[in-house]
Short mmCIF file of N, CA and C in Angstrom, two decimals:
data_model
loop_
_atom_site.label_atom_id
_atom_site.label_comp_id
_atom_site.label_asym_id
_atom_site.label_seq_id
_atom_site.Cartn_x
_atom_site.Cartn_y
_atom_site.Cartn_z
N UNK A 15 -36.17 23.13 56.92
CA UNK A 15 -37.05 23.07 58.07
C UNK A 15 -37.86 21.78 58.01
N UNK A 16 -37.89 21.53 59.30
CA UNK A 16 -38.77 19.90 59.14
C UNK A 16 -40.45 20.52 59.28
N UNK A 17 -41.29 19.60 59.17
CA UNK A 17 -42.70 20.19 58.83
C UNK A 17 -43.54 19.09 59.92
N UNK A 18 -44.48 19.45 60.21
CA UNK A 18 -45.29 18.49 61.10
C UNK A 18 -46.84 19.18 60.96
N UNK A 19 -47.81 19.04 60.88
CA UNK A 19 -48.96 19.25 60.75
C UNK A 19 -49.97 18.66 61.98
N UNK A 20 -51.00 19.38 62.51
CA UNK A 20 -51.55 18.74 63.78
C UNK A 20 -53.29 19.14 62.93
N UNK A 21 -53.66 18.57 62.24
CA UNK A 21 -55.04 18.43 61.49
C UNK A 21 -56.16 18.08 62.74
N UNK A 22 -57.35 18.13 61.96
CA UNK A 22 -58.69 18.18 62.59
C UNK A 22 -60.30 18.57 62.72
N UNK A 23 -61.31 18.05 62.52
CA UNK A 23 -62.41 18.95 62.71
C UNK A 23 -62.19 20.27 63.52
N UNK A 24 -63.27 21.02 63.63
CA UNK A 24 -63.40 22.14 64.69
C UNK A 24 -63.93 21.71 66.22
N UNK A 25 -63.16 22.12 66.88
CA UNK A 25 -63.35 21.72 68.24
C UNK A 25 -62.51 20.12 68.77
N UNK A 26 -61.55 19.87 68.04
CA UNK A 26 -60.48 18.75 68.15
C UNK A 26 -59.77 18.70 69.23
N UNK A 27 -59.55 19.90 69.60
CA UNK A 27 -58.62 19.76 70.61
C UNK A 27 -56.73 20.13 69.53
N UNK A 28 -57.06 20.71 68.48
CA UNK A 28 -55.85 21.12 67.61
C UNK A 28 -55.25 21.88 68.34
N UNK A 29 -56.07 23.20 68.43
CA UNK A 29 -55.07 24.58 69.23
C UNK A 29 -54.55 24.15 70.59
N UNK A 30 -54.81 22.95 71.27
CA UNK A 30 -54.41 22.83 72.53
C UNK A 30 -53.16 21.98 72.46
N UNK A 31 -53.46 20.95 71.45
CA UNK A 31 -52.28 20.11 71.09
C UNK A 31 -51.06 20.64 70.51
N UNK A 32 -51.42 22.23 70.06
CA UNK A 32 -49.86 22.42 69.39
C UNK A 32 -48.95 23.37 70.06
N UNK A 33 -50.38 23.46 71.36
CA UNK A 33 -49.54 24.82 72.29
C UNK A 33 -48.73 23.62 73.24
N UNK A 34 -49.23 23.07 73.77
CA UNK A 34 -48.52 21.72 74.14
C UNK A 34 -47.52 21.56 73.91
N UNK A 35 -47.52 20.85 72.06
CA UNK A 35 -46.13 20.93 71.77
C UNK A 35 -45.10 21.63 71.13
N UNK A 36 -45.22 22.89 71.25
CA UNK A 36 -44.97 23.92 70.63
C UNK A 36 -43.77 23.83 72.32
N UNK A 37 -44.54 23.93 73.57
CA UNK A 37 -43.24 24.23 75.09
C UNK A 37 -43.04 22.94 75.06
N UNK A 38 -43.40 21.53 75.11
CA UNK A 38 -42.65 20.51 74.45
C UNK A 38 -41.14 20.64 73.47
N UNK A 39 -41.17 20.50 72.92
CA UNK A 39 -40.15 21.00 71.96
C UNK A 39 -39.33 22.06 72.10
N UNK A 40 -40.03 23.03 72.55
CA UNK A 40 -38.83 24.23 72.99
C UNK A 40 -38.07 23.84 74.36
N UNK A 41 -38.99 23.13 75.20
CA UNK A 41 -38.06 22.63 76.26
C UNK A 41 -37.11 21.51 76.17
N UNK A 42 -37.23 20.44 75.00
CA UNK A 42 -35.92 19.91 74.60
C UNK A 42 -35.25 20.64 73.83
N UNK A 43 -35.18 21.92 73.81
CA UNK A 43 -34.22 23.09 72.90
C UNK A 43 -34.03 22.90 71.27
N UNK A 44 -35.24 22.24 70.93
CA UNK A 44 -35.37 23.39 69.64
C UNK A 44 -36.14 24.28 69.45
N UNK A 45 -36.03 25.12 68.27
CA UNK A 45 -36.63 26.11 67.51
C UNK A 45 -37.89 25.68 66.97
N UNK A 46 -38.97 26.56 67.21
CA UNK A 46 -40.08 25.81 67.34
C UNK A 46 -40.51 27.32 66.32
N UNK A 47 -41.65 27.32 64.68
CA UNK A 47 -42.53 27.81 64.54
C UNK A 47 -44.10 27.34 64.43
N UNK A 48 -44.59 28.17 63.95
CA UNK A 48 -46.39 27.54 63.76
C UNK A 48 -46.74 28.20 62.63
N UNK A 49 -47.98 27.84 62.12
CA UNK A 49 -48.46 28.46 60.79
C UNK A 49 -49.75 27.55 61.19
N UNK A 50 -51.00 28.55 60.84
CA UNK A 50 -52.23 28.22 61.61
C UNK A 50 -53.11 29.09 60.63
N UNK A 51 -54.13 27.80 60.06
CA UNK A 51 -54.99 28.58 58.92
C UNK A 51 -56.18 28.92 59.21
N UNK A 52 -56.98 30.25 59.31
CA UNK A 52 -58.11 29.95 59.89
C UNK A 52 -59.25 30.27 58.25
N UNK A 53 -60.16 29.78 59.39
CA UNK A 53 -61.00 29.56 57.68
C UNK A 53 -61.76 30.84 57.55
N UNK A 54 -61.71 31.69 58.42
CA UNK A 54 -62.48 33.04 58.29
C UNK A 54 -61.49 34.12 58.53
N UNK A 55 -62.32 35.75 58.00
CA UNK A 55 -61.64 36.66 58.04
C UNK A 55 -61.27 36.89 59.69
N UNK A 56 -59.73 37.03 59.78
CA UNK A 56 -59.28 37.29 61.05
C UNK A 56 -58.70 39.08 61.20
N UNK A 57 -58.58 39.12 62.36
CA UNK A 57 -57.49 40.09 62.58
C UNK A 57 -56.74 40.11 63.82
N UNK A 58 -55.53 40.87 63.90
CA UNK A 58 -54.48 40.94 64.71
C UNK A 58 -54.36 41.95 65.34
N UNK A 59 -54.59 43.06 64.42
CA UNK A 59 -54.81 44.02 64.82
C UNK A 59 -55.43 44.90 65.74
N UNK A 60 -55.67 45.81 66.80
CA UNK A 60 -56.85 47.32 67.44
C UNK A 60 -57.36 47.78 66.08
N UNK A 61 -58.62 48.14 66.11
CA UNK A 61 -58.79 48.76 65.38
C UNK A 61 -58.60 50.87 65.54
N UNK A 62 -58.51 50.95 64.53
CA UNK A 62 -57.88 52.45 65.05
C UNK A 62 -56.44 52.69 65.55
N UNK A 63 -55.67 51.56 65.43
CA UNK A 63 -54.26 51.93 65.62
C UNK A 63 -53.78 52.45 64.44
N UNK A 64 -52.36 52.79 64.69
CA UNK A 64 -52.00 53.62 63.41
C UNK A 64 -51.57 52.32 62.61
N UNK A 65 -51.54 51.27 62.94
CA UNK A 65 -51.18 50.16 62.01
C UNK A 65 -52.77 49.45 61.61
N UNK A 66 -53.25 50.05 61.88
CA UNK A 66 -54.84 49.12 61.24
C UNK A 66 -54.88 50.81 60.36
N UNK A 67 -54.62 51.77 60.61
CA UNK A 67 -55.37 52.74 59.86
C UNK A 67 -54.36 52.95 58.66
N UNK A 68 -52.87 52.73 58.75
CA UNK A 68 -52.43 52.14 57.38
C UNK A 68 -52.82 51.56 56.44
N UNK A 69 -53.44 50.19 57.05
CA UNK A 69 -54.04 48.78 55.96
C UNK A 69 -55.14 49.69 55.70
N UNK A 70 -55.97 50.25 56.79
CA UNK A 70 -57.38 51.15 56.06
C UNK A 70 -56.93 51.88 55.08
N UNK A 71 -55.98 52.16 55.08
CA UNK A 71 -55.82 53.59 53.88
C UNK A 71 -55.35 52.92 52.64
N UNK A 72 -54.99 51.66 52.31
CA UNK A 72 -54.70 51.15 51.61
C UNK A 72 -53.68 50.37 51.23
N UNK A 73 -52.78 50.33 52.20
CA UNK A 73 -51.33 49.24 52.35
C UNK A 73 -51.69 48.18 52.17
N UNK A 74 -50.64 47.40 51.23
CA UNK A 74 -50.58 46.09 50.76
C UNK A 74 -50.15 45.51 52.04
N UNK A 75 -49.14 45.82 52.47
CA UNK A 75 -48.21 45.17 54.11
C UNK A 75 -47.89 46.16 55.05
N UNK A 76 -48.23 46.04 55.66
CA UNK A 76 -48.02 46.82 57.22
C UNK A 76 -47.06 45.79 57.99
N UNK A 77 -45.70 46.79 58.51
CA UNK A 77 -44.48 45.81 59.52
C UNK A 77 -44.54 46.51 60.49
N UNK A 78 -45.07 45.72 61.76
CA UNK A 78 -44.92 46.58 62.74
C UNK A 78 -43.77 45.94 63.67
N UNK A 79 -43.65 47.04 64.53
CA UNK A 79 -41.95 46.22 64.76
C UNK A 79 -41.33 47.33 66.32
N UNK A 80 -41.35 46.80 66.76
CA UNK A 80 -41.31 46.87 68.22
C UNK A 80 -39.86 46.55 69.35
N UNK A 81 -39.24 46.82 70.38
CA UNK A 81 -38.14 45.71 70.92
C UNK A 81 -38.76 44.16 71.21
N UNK A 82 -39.89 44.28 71.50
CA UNK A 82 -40.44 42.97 71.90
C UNK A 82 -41.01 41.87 70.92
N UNK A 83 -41.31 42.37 69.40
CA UNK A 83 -41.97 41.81 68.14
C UNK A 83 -41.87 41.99 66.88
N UNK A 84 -41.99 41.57 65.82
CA UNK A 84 -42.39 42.30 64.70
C UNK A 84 -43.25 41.19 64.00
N UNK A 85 -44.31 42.21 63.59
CA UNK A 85 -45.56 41.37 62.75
C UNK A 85 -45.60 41.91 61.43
N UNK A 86 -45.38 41.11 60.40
CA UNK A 86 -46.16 41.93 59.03
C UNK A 86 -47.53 41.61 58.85
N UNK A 87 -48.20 42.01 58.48
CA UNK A 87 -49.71 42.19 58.17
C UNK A 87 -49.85 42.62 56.74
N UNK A 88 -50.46 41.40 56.02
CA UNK A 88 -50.31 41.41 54.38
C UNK A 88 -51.76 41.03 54.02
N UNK A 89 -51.88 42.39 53.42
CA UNK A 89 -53.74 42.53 52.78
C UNK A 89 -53.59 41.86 51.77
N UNK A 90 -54.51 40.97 51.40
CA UNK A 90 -54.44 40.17 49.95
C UNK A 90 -55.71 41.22 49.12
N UNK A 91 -56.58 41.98 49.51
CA UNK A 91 -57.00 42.82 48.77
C UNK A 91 -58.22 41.79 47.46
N UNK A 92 -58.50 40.64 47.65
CA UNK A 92 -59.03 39.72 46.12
C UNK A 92 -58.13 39.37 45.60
N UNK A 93 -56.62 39.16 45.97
CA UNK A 93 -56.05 38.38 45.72
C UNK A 93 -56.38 37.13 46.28
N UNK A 94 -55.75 35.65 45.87
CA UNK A 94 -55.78 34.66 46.21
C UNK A 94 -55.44 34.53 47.14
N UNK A 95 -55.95 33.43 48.32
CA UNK A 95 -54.81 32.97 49.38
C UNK A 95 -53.40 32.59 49.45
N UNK A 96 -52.24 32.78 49.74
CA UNK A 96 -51.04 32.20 49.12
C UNK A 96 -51.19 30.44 49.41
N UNK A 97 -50.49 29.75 48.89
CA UNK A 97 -50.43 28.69 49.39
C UNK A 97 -49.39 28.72 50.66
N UNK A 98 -49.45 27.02 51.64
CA UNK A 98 -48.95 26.95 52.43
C UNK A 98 -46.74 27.21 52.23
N UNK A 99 -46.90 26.66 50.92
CA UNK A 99 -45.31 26.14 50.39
C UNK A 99 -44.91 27.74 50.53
N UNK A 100 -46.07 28.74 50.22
CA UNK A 100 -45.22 30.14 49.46
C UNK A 100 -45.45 31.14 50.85
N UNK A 101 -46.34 30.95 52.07
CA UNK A 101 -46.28 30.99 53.76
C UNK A 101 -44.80 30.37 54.42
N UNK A 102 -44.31 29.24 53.95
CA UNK A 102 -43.38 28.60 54.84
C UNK A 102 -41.99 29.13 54.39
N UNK A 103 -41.51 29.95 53.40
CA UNK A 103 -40.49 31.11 52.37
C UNK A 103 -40.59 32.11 53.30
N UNK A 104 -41.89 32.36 53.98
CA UNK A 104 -41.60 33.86 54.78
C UNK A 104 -40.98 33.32 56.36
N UNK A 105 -41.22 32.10 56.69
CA UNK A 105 -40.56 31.79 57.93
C UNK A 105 -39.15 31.98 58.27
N UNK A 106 -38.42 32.51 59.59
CA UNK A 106 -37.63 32.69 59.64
C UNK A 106 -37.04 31.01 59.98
N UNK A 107 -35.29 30.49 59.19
CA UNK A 107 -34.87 29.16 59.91
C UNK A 107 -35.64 28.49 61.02
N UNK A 108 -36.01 27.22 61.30
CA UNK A 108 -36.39 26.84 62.70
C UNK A 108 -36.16 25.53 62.22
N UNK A 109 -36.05 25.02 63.78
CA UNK A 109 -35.66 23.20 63.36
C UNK A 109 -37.21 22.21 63.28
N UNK A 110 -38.31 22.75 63.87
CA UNK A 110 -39.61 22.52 63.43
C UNK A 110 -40.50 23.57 62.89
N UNK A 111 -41.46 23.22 62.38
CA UNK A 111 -42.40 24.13 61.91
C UNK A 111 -43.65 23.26 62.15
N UNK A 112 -44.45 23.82 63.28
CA UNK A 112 -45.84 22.86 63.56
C UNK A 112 -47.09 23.78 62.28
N UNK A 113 -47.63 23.07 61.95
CA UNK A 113 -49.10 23.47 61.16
C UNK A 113 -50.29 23.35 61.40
N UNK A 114 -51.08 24.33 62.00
CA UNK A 114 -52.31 23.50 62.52
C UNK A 114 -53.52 23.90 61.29
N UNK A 115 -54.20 22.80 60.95
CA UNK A 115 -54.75 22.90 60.04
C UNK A 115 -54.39 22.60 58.80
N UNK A 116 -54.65 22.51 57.00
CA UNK A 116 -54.27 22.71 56.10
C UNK A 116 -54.16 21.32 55.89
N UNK A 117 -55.51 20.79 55.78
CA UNK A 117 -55.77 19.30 55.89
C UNK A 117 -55.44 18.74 54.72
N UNK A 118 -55.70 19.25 53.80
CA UNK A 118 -55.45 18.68 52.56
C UNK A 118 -53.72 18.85 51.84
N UNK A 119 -53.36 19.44 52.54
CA UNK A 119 -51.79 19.93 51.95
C UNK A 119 -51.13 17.92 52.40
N UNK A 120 -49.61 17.91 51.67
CA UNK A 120 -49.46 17.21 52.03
C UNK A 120 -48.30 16.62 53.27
N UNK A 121 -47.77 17.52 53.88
CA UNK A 121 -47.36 17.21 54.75
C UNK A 121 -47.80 16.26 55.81
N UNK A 122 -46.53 15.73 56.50
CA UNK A 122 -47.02 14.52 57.69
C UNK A 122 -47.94 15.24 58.50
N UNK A 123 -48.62 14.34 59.04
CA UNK A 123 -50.51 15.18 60.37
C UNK A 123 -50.32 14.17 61.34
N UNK A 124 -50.76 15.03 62.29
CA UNK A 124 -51.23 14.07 63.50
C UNK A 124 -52.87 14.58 63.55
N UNK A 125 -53.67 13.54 63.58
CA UNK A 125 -55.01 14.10 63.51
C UNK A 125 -55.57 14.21 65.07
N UNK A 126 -56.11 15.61 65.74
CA UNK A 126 -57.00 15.62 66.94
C UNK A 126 -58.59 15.18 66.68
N UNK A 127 -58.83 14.85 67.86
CA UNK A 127 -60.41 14.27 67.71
C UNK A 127 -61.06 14.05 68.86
N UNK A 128 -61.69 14.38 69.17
CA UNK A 128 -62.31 14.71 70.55
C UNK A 128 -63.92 13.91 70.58
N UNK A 129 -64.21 12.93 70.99
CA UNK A 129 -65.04 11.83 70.77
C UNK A 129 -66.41 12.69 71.02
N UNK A 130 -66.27 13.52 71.42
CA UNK A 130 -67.49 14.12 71.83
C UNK A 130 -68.04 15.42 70.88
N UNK A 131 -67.00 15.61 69.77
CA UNK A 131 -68.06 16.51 68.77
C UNK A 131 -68.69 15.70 68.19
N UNK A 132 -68.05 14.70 67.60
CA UNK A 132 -69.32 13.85 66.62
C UNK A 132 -68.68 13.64 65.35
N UNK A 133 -67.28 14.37 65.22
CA UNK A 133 -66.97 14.35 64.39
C UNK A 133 -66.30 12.55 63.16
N UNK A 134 -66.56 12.51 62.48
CA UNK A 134 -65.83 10.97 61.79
C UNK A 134 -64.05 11.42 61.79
N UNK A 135 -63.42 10.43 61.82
CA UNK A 135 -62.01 10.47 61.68
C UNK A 135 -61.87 10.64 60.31
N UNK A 136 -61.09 11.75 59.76
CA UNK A 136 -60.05 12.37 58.53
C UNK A 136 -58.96 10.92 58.42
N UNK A 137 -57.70 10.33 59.39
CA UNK A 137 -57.61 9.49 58.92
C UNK A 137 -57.22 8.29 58.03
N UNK A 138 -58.62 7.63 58.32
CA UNK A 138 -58.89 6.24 57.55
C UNK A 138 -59.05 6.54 56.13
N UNK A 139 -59.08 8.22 55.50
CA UNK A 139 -59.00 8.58 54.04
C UNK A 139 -57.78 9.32 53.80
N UNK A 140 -56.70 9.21 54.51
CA UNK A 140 -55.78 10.21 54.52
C UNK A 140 -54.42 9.93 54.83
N UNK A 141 -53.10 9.22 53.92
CA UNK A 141 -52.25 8.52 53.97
C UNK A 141 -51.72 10.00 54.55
N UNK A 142 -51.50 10.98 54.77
CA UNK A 142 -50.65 12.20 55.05
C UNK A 142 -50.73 11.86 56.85
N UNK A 143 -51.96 11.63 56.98
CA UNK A 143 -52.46 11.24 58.68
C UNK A 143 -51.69 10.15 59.68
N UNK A 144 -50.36 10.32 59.93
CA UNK A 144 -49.85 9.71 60.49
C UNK A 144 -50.15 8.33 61.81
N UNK A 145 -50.55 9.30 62.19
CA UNK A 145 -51.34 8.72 63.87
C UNK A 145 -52.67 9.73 63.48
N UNK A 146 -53.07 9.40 65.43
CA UNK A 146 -54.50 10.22 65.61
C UNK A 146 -54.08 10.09 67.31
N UNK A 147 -54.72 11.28 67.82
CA UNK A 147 -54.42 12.03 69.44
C UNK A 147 -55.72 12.07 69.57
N UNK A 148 -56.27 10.86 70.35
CA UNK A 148 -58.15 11.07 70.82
C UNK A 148 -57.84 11.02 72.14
N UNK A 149 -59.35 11.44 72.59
CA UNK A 149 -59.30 11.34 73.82
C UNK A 149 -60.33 10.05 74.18
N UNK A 150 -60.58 9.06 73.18
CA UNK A 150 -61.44 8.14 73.51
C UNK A 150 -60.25 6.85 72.46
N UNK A 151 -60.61 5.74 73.09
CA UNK A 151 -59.81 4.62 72.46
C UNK A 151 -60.48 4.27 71.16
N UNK A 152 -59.58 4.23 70.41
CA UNK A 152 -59.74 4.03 68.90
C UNK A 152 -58.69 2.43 67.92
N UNK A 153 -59.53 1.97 67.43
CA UNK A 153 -58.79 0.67 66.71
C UNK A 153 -58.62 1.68 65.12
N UNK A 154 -57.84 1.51 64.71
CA UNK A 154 -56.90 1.71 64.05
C UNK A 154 -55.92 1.03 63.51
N UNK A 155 -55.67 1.52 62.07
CA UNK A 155 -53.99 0.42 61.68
C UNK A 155 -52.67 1.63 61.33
N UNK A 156 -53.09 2.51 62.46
CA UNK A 156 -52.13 3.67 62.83
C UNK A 156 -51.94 3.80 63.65
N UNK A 157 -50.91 4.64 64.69
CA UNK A 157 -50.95 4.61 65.95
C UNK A 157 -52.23 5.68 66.68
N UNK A 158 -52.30 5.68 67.38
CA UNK A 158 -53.70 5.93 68.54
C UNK A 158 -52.64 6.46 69.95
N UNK A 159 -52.97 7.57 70.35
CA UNK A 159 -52.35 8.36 71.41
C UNK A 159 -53.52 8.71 71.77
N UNK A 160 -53.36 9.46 73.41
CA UNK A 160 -53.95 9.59 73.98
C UNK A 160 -53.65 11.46 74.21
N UNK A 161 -54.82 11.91 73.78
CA UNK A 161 -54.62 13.66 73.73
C UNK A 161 -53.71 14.25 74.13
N UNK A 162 -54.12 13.38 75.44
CA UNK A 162 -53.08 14.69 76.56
C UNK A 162 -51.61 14.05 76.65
N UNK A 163 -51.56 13.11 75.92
CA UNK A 163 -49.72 12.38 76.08
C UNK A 163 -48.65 13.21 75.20
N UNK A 164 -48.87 14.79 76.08
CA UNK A 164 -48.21 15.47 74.79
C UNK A 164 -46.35 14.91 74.83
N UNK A 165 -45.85 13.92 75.61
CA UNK A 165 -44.88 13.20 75.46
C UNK A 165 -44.91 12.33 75.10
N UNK A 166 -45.72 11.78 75.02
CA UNK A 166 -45.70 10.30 73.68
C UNK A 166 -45.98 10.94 72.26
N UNK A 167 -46.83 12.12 72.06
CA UNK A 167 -46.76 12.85 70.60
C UNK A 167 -45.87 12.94 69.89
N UNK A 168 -45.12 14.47 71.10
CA UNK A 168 -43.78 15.08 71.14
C UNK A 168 -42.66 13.59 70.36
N UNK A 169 -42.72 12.72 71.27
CA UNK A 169 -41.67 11.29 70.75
C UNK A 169 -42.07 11.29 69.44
N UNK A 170 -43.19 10.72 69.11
CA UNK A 170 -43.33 9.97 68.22
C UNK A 170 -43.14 11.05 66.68
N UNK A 171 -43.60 12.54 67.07
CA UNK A 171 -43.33 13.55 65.52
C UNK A 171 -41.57 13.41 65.80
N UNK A 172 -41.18 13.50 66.62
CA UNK A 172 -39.79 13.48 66.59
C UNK A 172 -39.14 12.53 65.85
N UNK A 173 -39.29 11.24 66.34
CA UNK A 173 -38.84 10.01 65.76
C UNK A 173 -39.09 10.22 64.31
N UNK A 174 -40.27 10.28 63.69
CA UNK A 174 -40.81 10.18 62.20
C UNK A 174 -40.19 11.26 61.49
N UNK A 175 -39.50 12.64 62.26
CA UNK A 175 -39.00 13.47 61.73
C UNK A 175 -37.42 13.56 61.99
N UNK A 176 -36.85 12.85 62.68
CA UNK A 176 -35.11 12.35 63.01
C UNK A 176 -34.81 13.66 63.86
N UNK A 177 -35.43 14.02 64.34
CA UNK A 177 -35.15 15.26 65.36
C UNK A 177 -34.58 14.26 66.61
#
């Protein structure tokens, strides 16, 4: 599987850039996954379904599984986080795999940045940081896209990845 990473402060403009190119990519017909880290406790779940009242009762993994889906739901319980390498083993084949987040891992990034949080560019410290997708013009000795060019992105992870 090829790997692509879309990094960023909070409020970057990440989740918008990878839904972007997430129908990007599926509309030049490939296989498109995601893997998206959030930094707090999440859930997926209703609470009070019979699949949340499983994990309540004490299930390590709950598979729920449907004609339309199937989700596993894996309690780490004080276990560790897995890493990203031992997340991308549970993916099914795909010809990309987008990542949003997981800044420090080392896969290729496109960094989001949205001139208006305030945030400093990741970057100018960060050989993994390919380009950068602002929405304000930036000098750079990387390439510089423009947010919303989710077809000049789309090109350019392609090219760097021989897709």
């Amino acid at each position: 599987m090829k790997l692509y990473g879309v990094t960023g402060w909070k409020n970057a403009g990440k989740t918008g850039l990878v839904e972007r190119l997430v129908a990007e990519f599926t509309a030049r017909g490939l296989t498109v996954s995601t893997v998206k880290h959030a930094h707090q406790s999440f859930d997926v779940d209703r609470p009070g379904a019979d699949s949340d009242r499983h994990r309540a009762a004490g299930a390590h993994e709950v598979l729920l599984a449907s004609s339309n889906r199937v989700a596993l739901l894996t309690e780490l319980r004080g276990a560790p986080e897995p890493p990203l390498a031992e997340l991308l083993t549970r993916l099914a084949p795909a010809d990309l795999v987008l990542i949003e987040g997981y800044k420090r891992d080392a896969h290729p990034k496109i960094e989001a940045h949205r001139a208006a949080a305030g945030n400093p560019l990741i970057a100018p410290d960060d050989p993994t940081i390919r380009a950068v997708a602002s929405d304000a013009p930036l000098a750079l000795e990387r390439p510089v896209f423009d947010l919303d060019d989710t077809n000049a992105i789309a090109d350019f992870i392609a090219a760097e990845l021989g897709l």
